[in-house]
Coordinates of C-alpha atoms and ligand atoms in Angstrom, one line a residue:
M30 CA 0.0 0.0 0.0
R31 CA 2.8 2.4 0.9
T32 CA 4.5 2.5 -2.4
T33 CA 1.2 2.7 -4.2
R34 CA 0.2 5.7 -2.2
R35 CA 3.5 7.4 -2.9
R36 CA 3.2 6.8 -6.7
F37 CA -0.3 8.0 -6.6
L38 CA 0.7 11.3 -4.9
Q39 CA 3.5 11.7 -7.3
Q40 CA 1.2 11.5 -10.2
M41 CA -1.3 13.8 -8.6
S42 CA 1.2 16.6 -7.9
W43 CA 1.9 17.7 -11.4
L44 CA 5.5 16.8 -12.2
T45 CA 8.4 19.1 -12.6
A46 CA 9.9 19.8 -16.1
A47 CA 12.8 17.4 -15.5
T48 CA 10.7 14.4 -14.5
A49 CA 8.1 15.2 -17.1
A50 CA 10.6 15.2 -19.9
R51 CA 12.0 11.9 -18.7
G52 CA 8.5 10.6 -18.3
A53 CA 8.5 9.8 -14.6
H54 CA 6.7 6.4 -14.8
T55 CA 6.4 5.9 -18.5
M56 CA 10.0 5.0 -19.2
Q57 CA 10.3 7.4 -22.1
P58 CA 13.8 7.8 -23.4
A59 CA 15.6 10.7 -21.8
V60 CA 15.3 14.0 -23.6
S61 CA 18.3 16.2 -23.1
T62 CA 17.2 19.5 -21.6
A63 CA 18.7 21.4 -24.5
Q64 CA 15.9 20.0 -26.7
L65 CA 13.3 21.6 -24.4
L66 CA 12.5 25.1 -23.4
D67 CA 13.1 25.6 -19.7
T68 CA 9.7 27.0 -19.0
R69 CA 10.4 27.3 -15.3
A70 CA 12.9 30.0 -16.0
L71 CA 10.4 32.2 -17.8
A72 CA 9.6 35.6 -16.3
H73 CA 6.5 35.4 -14.1
F74 CA 3.3 37.5 -14.6
V75 CA 4.3 39.5 -17.7
D76 CA 1.3 38.5 -19.8
P77 CA -2.3 39.4 -19.1
L78 CA -4.7 36.4 -18.9
P79 CA -6.5 36.1 -22.2
I80 CA -10.2 35.8 -22.0
P81 CA -11.7 33.6 -24.8
S82 CA -14.1 35.4 -27.0
L83 CA -17.8 34.6 -27.0
A84 CA -19.0 32.7 -30.1
K85 CA -21.7 34.6 -32.1
P86 CA -24.4 32.8 -33.9
A87 CA -24.3 33.3 -37.7
G88 CA -28.1 33.3 -37.9
L89 CA -31.1 31.0 -37.3
R90 CA -31.9 27.6 -38.8
P91 CA -34.8 25.2 -38.4
S92 CA -34.4 22.8 -35.5
P93 CA -33.9 19.2 -36.6
A94 CA -36.2 18.2 -33.7
D95 CA -39.0 20.6 -34.7
P96 CA -38.6 22.3 -38.1
A97 CA -41.2 24.9 -37.2
L98 CA -38.7 26.2 -34.6
Q99 CA -35.8 28.4 -35.6
V100 CA -32.7 27.9 -33.4
P101 CA -29.3 29.7 -33.2
Y102 CA -26.8 28.4 -35.7
Y103 CA -23.0 28.8 -35.2
G104 CA -20.3 28.1 -37.7
I105 CA -17.0 27.2 -36.1
V106 CA -13.9 26.5 -38.1
M107 CA -10.8 24.5 -37.1
R108 CA -7.7 26.2 -38.3
Q109 CA -3.9 26.2 -37.8
F110 CA -2.7 29.5 -36.2
R111 CA 0.2 30.9 -34.2
A112 CA 0.0 32.3 -30.8
K113 CA 2.4 33.5 -28.1
V114 CA 2.2 31.4 -24.9
H115 CA 4.5 33.9 -23.2
R116 CA 6.1 37.3 -23.9
D117 CA 9.6 35.7 -24.2
V118 CA 8.7 32.6 -26.2
P119 CA 8.5 32.7 -30.0
P120 CA 5.0 32.1 -31.5
T121 CA 3.7 28.5 -31.2
T122 CA 1.8 26.7 -33.9
F123 CA -1.6 25.5 -32.6
W124 CA -4.7 24.1 -34.1
G125 CA -7.9 25.7 -32.7
Y126 CA -11.6 26.3 -33.1
N127 CA -11.9 29.6 -34.9
A128 CA -8.1 29.7 -34.7
S129 CA -7.8 30.1 -31.0
C130 CA -6.9 27.9 -28.0
P131 CA -9.0 27.7 -26.0
G132 CA -11.7 28.2 -28.7
P133 CA -14.5 30.7 -28.3
I134 CA -17.0 30.2 -25.5
I135 CA -20.4 29.0 -26.6
E136 CA -23.1 30.2 -24.4
A137 CA -26.4 28.4 -24.3
R138 CA -29.7 28.8 -22.4
G139 CA -31.0 25.7 -20.8
G140 CA -33.9 24.4 -22.9
T141 CA -33.0 26.4 -25.9
P142 CA -31.4 24.2 -28.6
L143 CA -28.7 25.3 -30.9
L144 CA -26.8 24.1 -34.0
V145 CA -23.1 24.2 -34.5
E146 CA -21.5 23.4 -37.9
W147 CA -17.9 22.3 -37.1
A148 CA -15.7 22.7 -40.2
N149 CA -12.2 21.2 -40.7
E150 CA -9.8 23.6 -42.4
L151 CA -6.7 22.1 -40.8
P152 CA -3.6 21.2 -42.7
R153 CA -3.6 17.7 -44.2
Q154 CA -0.5 16.6 -42.3
H155 CA -0.3 16.2 -38.6
F156 CA 2.6 18.0 -36.8
L157 CA 2.6 15.5 -33.8
P158 CA 3.7 11.9 -33.9
I159 CA 0.9 9.6 -35.0
D160 CA 1.2 6.0 -33.9
H161 CA -0.2 3.9 -36.8
T162 CA -0.2 0.8 -34.6
L163 CA -3.1 2.1 -32.6
H164 CA -6.6 1.0 -33.4
G165 CA -8.3 3.6 -35.6
A166 CA -5.0 5.4 -36.6
E167 CA -3.7 2.9 -39.1
A168 CA -1.5 4.2 -41.9
D169 CA -4.4 3.9 -44.5
K170 CA -6.4 6.5 -42.6
P171 CA -6.0 10.2 -43.4
E172 CA -3.5 11.8 -41.0
V173 CA -5.7 14.7 -39.9
R174 CA -9.2 13.6 -38.9
T175 CA -11.5 15.5 -36.5
V176 CA -14.8 14.9 -34.8
V177 CA -16.2 17.2 -32.1
H178 CA -17.7 15.9 -28.8
L179 CA -19.6 18.2 -26.4
H180 CA -18.3 16.8 -23.1
G181 CA -21.1 16.6 -20.6
G182 CA -23.8 17.4 -23.2
R183 CA -27.0 15.4 -23.1
T184 CA -26.9 15.0 -26.9
G185 CA -28.5 12.6 -29.3
P186 CA -26.1 9.9 -30.6
E187 CA -25.9 11.4 -34.2
S188 CA -24.5 14.7 -32.8
D189 CA -22.4 13.3 -30.0
G190 CA -19.2 13.0 -31.9
Y191 CA -18.7 9.2 -32.1
P192 CA -14.9 8.7 -32.4
E193 CA -15.2 6.9 -35.8
D194 CA -17.5 9.6 -37.2
W195 CA -14.4 11.7 -38.1
F196 CA -14.1 14.0 -41.1
V197 CA -11.2 15.6 -42.9
F198 CA -10.1 18.9 -44.5
G199 CA -12.9 20.5 -46.5
Q200 CA -15.6 18.7 -44.6
S201 CA -17.9 19.7 -41.8
A202 CA -20.4 18.2 -39.4
T203 CA -23.5 19.9 -38.1
C204 CA -24.4 19.0 -34.5
F205 CA -27.6 19.6 -32.7
Y206 CA -27.3 20.4 -29.0
P207 CA -30.7 20.4 -27.2
N208 CA -29.4 21.9 -24.0
Q209 CA -32.0 20.1 -22.0
Q210 CA -30.0 20.1 -18.8
E211 CA -29.1 22.3 -15.8
A212 CA -26.8 25.3 -15.9
T213 CA -23.2 24.2 -15.9
S214 CA -19.9 24.3 -17.8
L215 CA -19.4 21.8 -20.5
F216 CA -16.6 21.7 -23.0
Y217 CA -16.2 20.8 -26.6
H218 CA -13.1 19.0 -27.8
D219 CA -11.8 16.7 -30.5
H220 CA -12.5 12.9 -30.2
A221 CA -11.0 11.4 -33.4
M222 CA -10.2 7.7 -33.0
G223 CA -6.6 7.0 -32.2
I224 CA -5.4 10.7 -32.4
T225 CA -7.5 12.5 -29.8
R226 CA -4.5 13.0 -27.6
L227 CA -2.6 14.7 -30.4
N228 CA -5.5 16.9 -31.6
A229 CA -5.9 17.9 -28.0
V230 CA -2.3 18.8 -27.5
A231 CA -2.5 20.8 -30.8
G232 CA -5.2 22.9 -29.1
L233 CA -8.7 21.7 -30.2
M234 CA -10.8 22.5 -27.1
G235 CA -13.2 25.2 -25.8
L236 CA -15.8 26.0 -23.1
Y237 CA -19.6 25.7 -23.5
L238 CA -21.6 27.3 -20.8
I239 CA -25.3 26.5 -20.2
R240 CA -27.2 29.1 -18.2
D241 CA -30.7 29.1 -16.9
E242 CA -33.2 31.0 -14.8
F243 CA -32.1 29.2 -11.6
E244 CA -28.6 30.4 -12.1
D245 CA -29.9 34.0 -12.8
S246 CA -31.7 33.9 -9.5
L247 CA -28.5 33.2 -7.5
N248 CA -27.0 36.7 -8.1
L249 CA -23.6 35.2 -8.6
P250 CA -20.7 37.5 -9.8
K251 CA -21.1 38.0 -13.6
G252 CA -19.8 39.9 -16.6
A253 CA -16.2 40.9 -16.0
Y254 CA -16.4 39.2 -12.6
E255 CA -16.9 35.8 -14.0
I256 CA -13.7 34.4 -15.4
P257 CA -13.1 31.2 -17.5
L258 CA -9.9 29.4 -16.5
V259 CA -8.9 26.7 -19.0
I260 CA -5.9 24.9 -17.6
F261 CA -3.6 22.5 -19.5
D262 CA 0.1 21.7 -19.5
R263 CA 2.5 21.6 -22.5
S264 CA 6.2 21.2 -23.1
F265 CA 7.9 23.3 -25.8
R266 CA 11.0 23.3 -27.9
P267 CA 13.4 26.3 -27.6
D268 CA 11.9 27.7 -30.8
G269 CA 8.5 27.8 -29.1
Q270 CA 7.0 24.8 -30.9
L271 CA 4.9 22.2 -29.0
Y272 CA 6.9 19.2 -27.9
Y273 CA 5.3 15.8 -27.7
P274 CA 7.4 12.8 -26.5
V275 CA 7.8 9.6 -28.4
S276 CA 8.4 6.1 -27.1
G277 CA 11.6 5.4 -28.9
K278 CA 10.1 2.1 -30.2
P279 CA 10.4 2.1 -34.0
G280 CA 7.1 2.7 -35.7
A281 CA 5.2 2.9 -32.4
P282 CA 5.7 6.4 -30.9
W283 CA 2.7 6.2 -28.4
V284 CA 3.6 7.1 -24.8
S285 CA 1.4 6.2 -21.9
E286 CA 1.1 9.7 -20.4
Y287 CA 1.7 13.2 -21.4
Y288 CA 2.8 15.8 -18.7
G289 CA 4.0 19.2 -19.9
S290 CA 6.6 21.3 -18.3
A291 CA 4.5 24.4 -18.1
I292 CA 0.9 25.0 -17.0
L293 CA -1.0 27.3 -19.2
V294 CA -4.1 29.2 -18.3
N295 CA -6.3 30.2 -21.2
G296 CA -3.2 29.7 -23.4
K297 CA -0.6 31.7 -21.4
I298 CA 2.2 30.6 -19.1
F299 CA 2.3 32.4 -15.7
P300 CA -0.3 35.0 -16.7
Y301 CA -1.7 37.7 -14.4
H302 CA -5.2 39.1 -14.1
E303 CA -6.2 42.4 -12.6
V304 CA -9.2 42.1 -10.3
E305 CA -11.1 44.3 -7.9
P306 CA -11.3 43.5 -4.1
R307 CA -14.6 41.6 -4.4
K308 CA -16.0 38.2 -5.2
Y309 CA -15.3 36.5 -8.5
R310 CA -16.7 33.4 -10.1
L311 CA -14.1 31.2 -11.8
R312 CA -15.2 28.6 -14.3
L313 CA -12.3 26.2 -14.1
L314 CA -11.7 23.4 -16.6
N315 CA -8.8 20.9 -16.5
S316 CA -8.4 20.1 -20.2
S317 CA -4.9 18.5 -19.8
N318 CA -4.2 15.2 -21.4
G319 CA -3.1 13.5 -18.3
S320 CA -2.4 15.8 -15.4
F321 CA -4.2 16.1 -12.1
Y322 CA -3.4 19.3 -10.2
R323 CA -3.5 20.1 -6.6
L324 CA -4.7 23.7 -6.8
S325 CA -4.7 26.3 -4.1
F326 CA -4.9 30.1 -3.8
S327 CA -2.4 31.8 -1.6
A328 CA -1.3 35.3 -0.7
D329 CA 2.3 34.8 -1.7
A330 CA 3.9 33.0 -4.6
T331 CA 5.7 30.2 -2.7
V332 CA 4.3 26.8 -3.1
S333 CA 4.2 26.1 0.6
S334 CA 2.3 29.2 1.5
E335 CA -0.9 29.0 3.5
A336 CA -3.8 28.1 1.3
L337 CA -6.7 30.6 1.3
T338 CA -10.3 29.5 1.6
F339 CA -12.5 29.6 -1.5
H340 CA -15.9 28.0 -2.3
Q341 CA -16.9 25.5 -4.9
I342 CA -20.4 26.0 -6.1
G343 CA -20.6 23.6 -8.9
S344 CA -19.2 20.4 -10.4
E345 CA -19.3 19.0 -14.0
Q346 CA -23.1 18.7 -14.3
G347 CA -24.4 21.6 -12.3
F348 CA -24.6 23.3 -8.9
L349 CA -23.7 21.6 -5.7
A350 CA -26.5 21.6 -3.0
A351 CA -24.6 24.3 -1.1
P352 CA -21.2 26.1 -1.5
V353 CA -18.4 24.0 -0.2
P354 CA -15.6 25.9 1.6
M355 CA -12.2 24.5 0.6
N356 CA -8.6 25.3 0.3
L357 CA -7.5 22.6 -2.2
L358 CA -9.1 21.5 -5.4
I359 CA -7.8 18.4 -7.3
P360 CA -9.3 18.5 -10.8
G361 CA -8.5 15.6 -13.0
P362 CA -8.5 15.7 -16.9
G363 CA -12.0 16.6 -18.1
E364 CA -13.3 17.8 -14.7
R365 CA -14.7 21.2 -14.2
A366 CA -15.2 23.3 -11.1
D367 CA -17.4 26.4 -10.5
L368 CA -15.7 28.5 -7.9
I369 CA -16.2 31.7 -5.9
V370 CA -13.1 33.4 -4.8
D371 CA -13.3 36.5 -2.6
F372 CA -10.5 39.0 -3.1
S373 CA -12.1 41.6 -0.8
S374 CA -9.6 41.2 2.1
H375 CA -6.6 41.4 -0.3
A376 CA -7.1 45.0 -1.6
G377 CA -3.8 46.4 -3.0
K378 CA -2.2 43.0 -2.7
E379 CA -1.7 39.9 -4.8
V380 CA -3.2 36.4 -4.8
F381 CA -1.7 33.4 -6.5
L382 CA -3.1 30.3 -8.0
R383 CA -0.6 27.5 -7.4
T384 CA 0.0 23.8 -7.1
D385 CA 2.3 22.1 -4.7
V386 CA 5.2 22.4 -7.1
T387 CA 4.7 25.7 -9.0
V388 CA 2.8 28.9 -9.1
V389 CA 0.3 29.0 -12.0
M390 CA -1.0 32.6 -12.2
Q391 CA -1.3 35.9 -10.3
F392 CA -4.3 38.0 -9.5
R393 CA -3.5 41.7 -8.9
V394 CA -6.1 43.0 -6.6
S395 CA -6.6 46.8 -7.0
A396 CA -6.6 49.0 -3.9
K397 CA -9.8 50.9 -4.7
Q398 CA -12.8 49.6 -2.8
T399 CA -15.7 48.6 -4.9
V400 CA -19.3 47.8 -4.1
D401 CA -20.0 44.1 -4.5
T402 CA -23.7 43.4 -4.8
S403 CA -23.2 39.8 -5.9
S404 CA -23.9 37.0 -3.4
L405 CA -22.4 33.7 -2.2
P406 CA -25.8 32.0 -1.6
T407 CA -26.0 29.8 1.5
T408 CA -27.8 27.1 -0.6
L409 CA -27.7 26.3 -4.3
R410 CA -29.7 23.7 -6.2
P411 CA -30.9 20.7 -4.3
V412 CA -29.0 17.5 -5.3
P413 CA -31.2 14.6 -4.2
R414 CA -28.9 11.6 -3.7
T415 CA -30.0 8.7 -5.8
P416 CA -30.6 5.7 -3.4
E417 CA -28.7 2.6 -4.3
S418 CA -32.0 0.7 -4.2
A419 CA -33.0 2.6 -7.4
A420 CA -30.4 0.6 -9.4
V421 CA -31.7 -2.3 -11.4
H422 CA -28.2 -3.5 -12.3
T423 CA -24.7 -3.4 -11.0
R424 CA -21.8 -3.8 -13.5
E425 CA -18.3 -4.6 -12.3
L426 CA -15.8 -3.1 -14.7
T427 CA -12.1 -3.5 -14.5
I428 CA -9.5 -0.9 -15.4
A429 CA -6.3 -2.5 -16.3
D430 CA -3.0 -1.7 -17.9
Y431 CA -1.2 -4.6 -19.6
Q432 CA 2.6 -4.2 -19.6
N433 CA 5.2 -5.7 -21.8
R434 CA 8.4 -7.4 -20.7
L435 CA 10.0 -4.0 -20.1
G436 CA 7.3 -3.0 -17.7
R437 CA 6.0 -0.5 -20.3
S438 CA 2.3 -0.2 -20.8
S439 CA 1.3 -1.8 -24.1
V440 CA -2.4 -1.7 -23.9
M441 CA -5.0 -0.4 -21.5
L442 CA -8.4 -2.0 -21.3
L443 CA -11.8 -1.4 -19.7
N444 CA -13.5 -4.6 -18.6
G445 CA -10.8 -6.6 -20.4
A446 CA -12.2 -5.6 -23.8
H447 CA -10.8 -3.9 -26.8
W448 CA -12.6 -1.1 -28.6
D449 CA -13.8 -3.3 -31.5
M450 CA -15.1 -6.2 -29.4
P451 CA -18.9 -6.6 -29.1
V452 CA -20.7 -4.0 -26.9
T453 CA -21.1 -5.3 -23.4
E454 CA -22.6 -2.3 -21.6
K455 CA -26.2 -2.0 -22.7
P456 CA -28.3 -0.1 -20.1
V457 CA -31.9 0.4 -20.7
Q458 CA -33.0 4.0 -21.3
N459 CA -34.3 5.7 -18.1
S460 CA -33.1 2.8 -15.9
T461 CA -30.6 3.3 -13.1
E462 CA -27.4 1.3 -12.7
I463 CA -24.4 1.2 -10.5
W464 CA -21.1 1.0 -12.3
S465 CA -18.4 -0.3 -10.1
F466 CA -14.9 0.5 -11.4
I467 CA -12.2 -2.0 -10.2
N468 CA -8.9 -0.3 -10.7
L469 CA -6.1 -2.9 -11.1
T470 CA -3.5 -0.3 -12.0
D471 CA -1.4 1.9 -9.9
D472 CA -2.6 5.2 -11.4
S473 CA -5.7 7.2 -11.0
H474 CA -8.0 7.3 -14.1
P475 CA -10.6 9.9 -14.7
I476 CA -13.5 7.9 -16.0
H477 CA -16.1 9.6 -18.2
L478 CA -19.5 8.4 -19.6
H479 CA -21.0 10.3 -22.5
M480 CA -24.6 11.6 -22.4
V481 CA -25.3 11.0 -18.7
R482 CA -24.8 12.7 -15.4
F483 CA -24.1 10.5 -12.3
Q484 CA -23.3 10.6 -8.6
L485 CA -20.3 9.2 -6.9
L486 CA -21.2 6.6 -4.3
D487 CA -17.9 5.6 -2.8
R488 CA -14.3 4.6 -3.2
R489 CA -13.1 1.6 -1.2
P490 CA -9.7 -0.2 -1.1
F491 CA -9.7 -3.9 -1.9
D492 CA -7.2 -6.7 -2.0
L493 CA -5.6 -6.7 -5.4
S494 CA -3.8 -10.0 -5.2
V495 CA -6.9 -11.9 -4.0
Y496 CA -8.8 -10.4 -6.9
Q497 CA -6.1 -11.4 -9.4
L498 CA -6.0 -14.9 -8.1
T499 CA -9.7 -15.6 -7.5
G500 CA -11.7 -12.8 -9.2
K501 CA -13.3 -12.1 -5.8
V502 CA -13.6 -8.7 -4.3
V503 CA -12.3 -8.6 -0.7
F504 CA -12.3 -5.1 0.8
I505 CA -9.4 -4.2 3.0
G506 CA -10.9 -1.2 4.6
P507 CA -13.9 1.0 4.9
A508 CA -15.0 3.3 2.0
E509 CA -13.1 6.5 2.0
S510 CA -15.3 9.5 3.0
L511 CA -16.1 11.7 0.0
S512 CA -15.4 15.3 0.0
A513 CA -18.5 17.5 -0.1
N514 CA -17.5 18.9 -3.5
E515 CA -17.8 15.3 -4.9
L516 CA -21.4 14.9 -3.9
G517 CA -22.9 16.9 -6.8
W518 CA -23.7 15.8 -10.3
K519 CA -20.7 14.7 -12.2
D520 CA -19.8 13.2 -15.6
T521 CA -16.1 12.4 -15.0
V522 CA -14.8 10.8 -11.8
R523 CA -11.4 10.0 -10.4
V524 CA -11.0 6.3 -10.0
D525 CA -8.0 5.8 -7.6
P526 CA -5.5 3.0 -7.7
M527 CA -6.4 -0.2 -5.8
T528 CA -9.8 1.0 -5.1
I529 CA -13.3 0.2 -6.3
T530 CA -15.1 3.4 -7.2
R531 CA -18.8 3.2 -7.6
I532 CA -21.1 5.6 -9.4
I533 CA -24.9 5.5 -9.7
V534 CA -26.2 6.6 -13.1
K535 CA -29.7 7.1 -14.6
F536 CA -29.6 6.7 -18.4
E537 CA -31.9 9.6 -18.9
G538 CA -32.1 11.3 -22.3
F539 CA -31.5 9.6 -25.6
A540 CA -31.1 6.0 -26.6
G541 CA -28.3 5.0 -28.9
R542 CA -24.6 4.3 -29.2
Y543 CA -22.2 6.3 -27.0
V544 CA -18.8 5.8 -25.5
W545 CA -17.3 5.6 -22.0
H546 CA -13.6 6.0 -21.4
C547 CA -10.6 7.1 -19.5
H548 CA -10.1 10.8 -19.9
M549 CA -6.3 10.5 -19.8
L550 CA -6.1 10.9 -23.5
E551 CA -3.1 8.7 -24.0
H552 CA -5.1 5.9 -22.4
E553 CA -8.2 6.6 -24.3
D554 CA -6.3 6.5 -27.6
N555 CA -4.9 3.1 -26.7
E556 CA -8.0 1.0 -26.1
M557 CA -9.1 2.5 -22.8
M558 CA -12.4 3.4 -24.4
R559 CA -15.5 1.3 -25.1
P560 CA -18.7 1.9 -27.0
Y561 CA -21.9 1.5 -24.9
V562 CA -25.5 1.4 -26.1
I563 CA -28.5 2.8 -24.3
V564 CA -31.3 0.5 -25.3
P565 CA -34.7 2.1 -25.9
E566 CA -37.3 1.5 -23.2
Ligands
C2O602 CU1 -14.3 14.8 -22.9 CU2 -15.4 11.2 -24.5 O1 -14.8 13.0 -23.7
CU603 CU1 -6.6 5.9 -17.8

């Protein structure tokens, strides 16, 4: 248990440049530091935090669900572009939606559908190392393929961005998003089979906010006082270009994890943002390929400084029942957090967002007092806990990592099955099930199910060797107590090593074919993704 715990913590606390470049537990070949930009040495807080633009509809179109109804229609184009990640780094080539990374924020109203036409105008050659031995990325496939998934969206199967529904340069796909769900922050990103990790590193991601009347009634900070924070890590070459490691194995460059040497917020390294001494709402998304972060706010830039209290008001699928006071947030890849941070007692000073190993960004709090009429409500939206008795079925699903003779991951499977094996998870529409994830690896995996929202039931340590010998689950301790910020509606959940993590899900919404997968994108691209089918009632 002890060594497992240590490795777990090491993974959780975002790695330093040196270990990331070496690939701390991926056994990547060493990269000499001369090949990489030393991002830690970059000047801090010289670039203002960019705020992604708001996407504007190009007009109205008839709704596919009801042709008598006209709904907003957006056209979003994927393009290659160059952007500066830092004042002192030469421009970096990215791929982005509307030529920006993160892409424009799409704002929707709950209950008001919209259409997005996603067009691919990317180059025909990829600039990151494709592994043609991975399923779906064979050499006979076009190099640059895209398909857009709205993560957390309750979307019909034809618009959900099935990984094999990719399209190439000059093509587009029009997706219908009904927005029949509670106010929250979703995100759109690429999901092309076998190259999702590369398209993500290239920059294909953006926020999608759903608002509703309930949210309006809460009087939360808004306008300039609501700030999107899209966080991801990247490594760079000295010329400013993105660096993505390769395995060193001829013809099979896939690596099992990607950790960058620098953490970017809205596309900048070590940015600053000027704020007033008042409450702010931060819409945080971890869109990293593989990194979990241990995030805190503090009054000085050192990583051991005292962590300030902030409140989390929402998780992936909506508001929590009540604000949760906390001083540490551990978002995994794909997870979102809706936060309220109060700068009022820091007038004229600075506040830092940091992890345990590096500062991430700076908030410069102005000295002039302002009137803050926004509120931090005492309660939010009720989150009725789904009783276990509501479940008609429990599925035990293993998460495993199969290693080769060198101890290197060669394939990662869910429930022992490859992507192209017959569908095994076939819940009935509107039924409730418990999915019990048995993690046989020594990493945490953020597990995501498309289309649904769920609740976390528990995480409980079990005896791995007994399980491997007999297939029987023997618990070796009580369930860990869940933090209050994990008791809301979620769509992505951290499944810790050597534990069984259980979620309870109602398959509400559409019937059809979806996917569930690990949101560490290197894992997802190498078989840690399975189709599942919601069978009509
Ligand atoms: Cu955020 Cu299937 O993905
Ligand atoms: Cu994983």
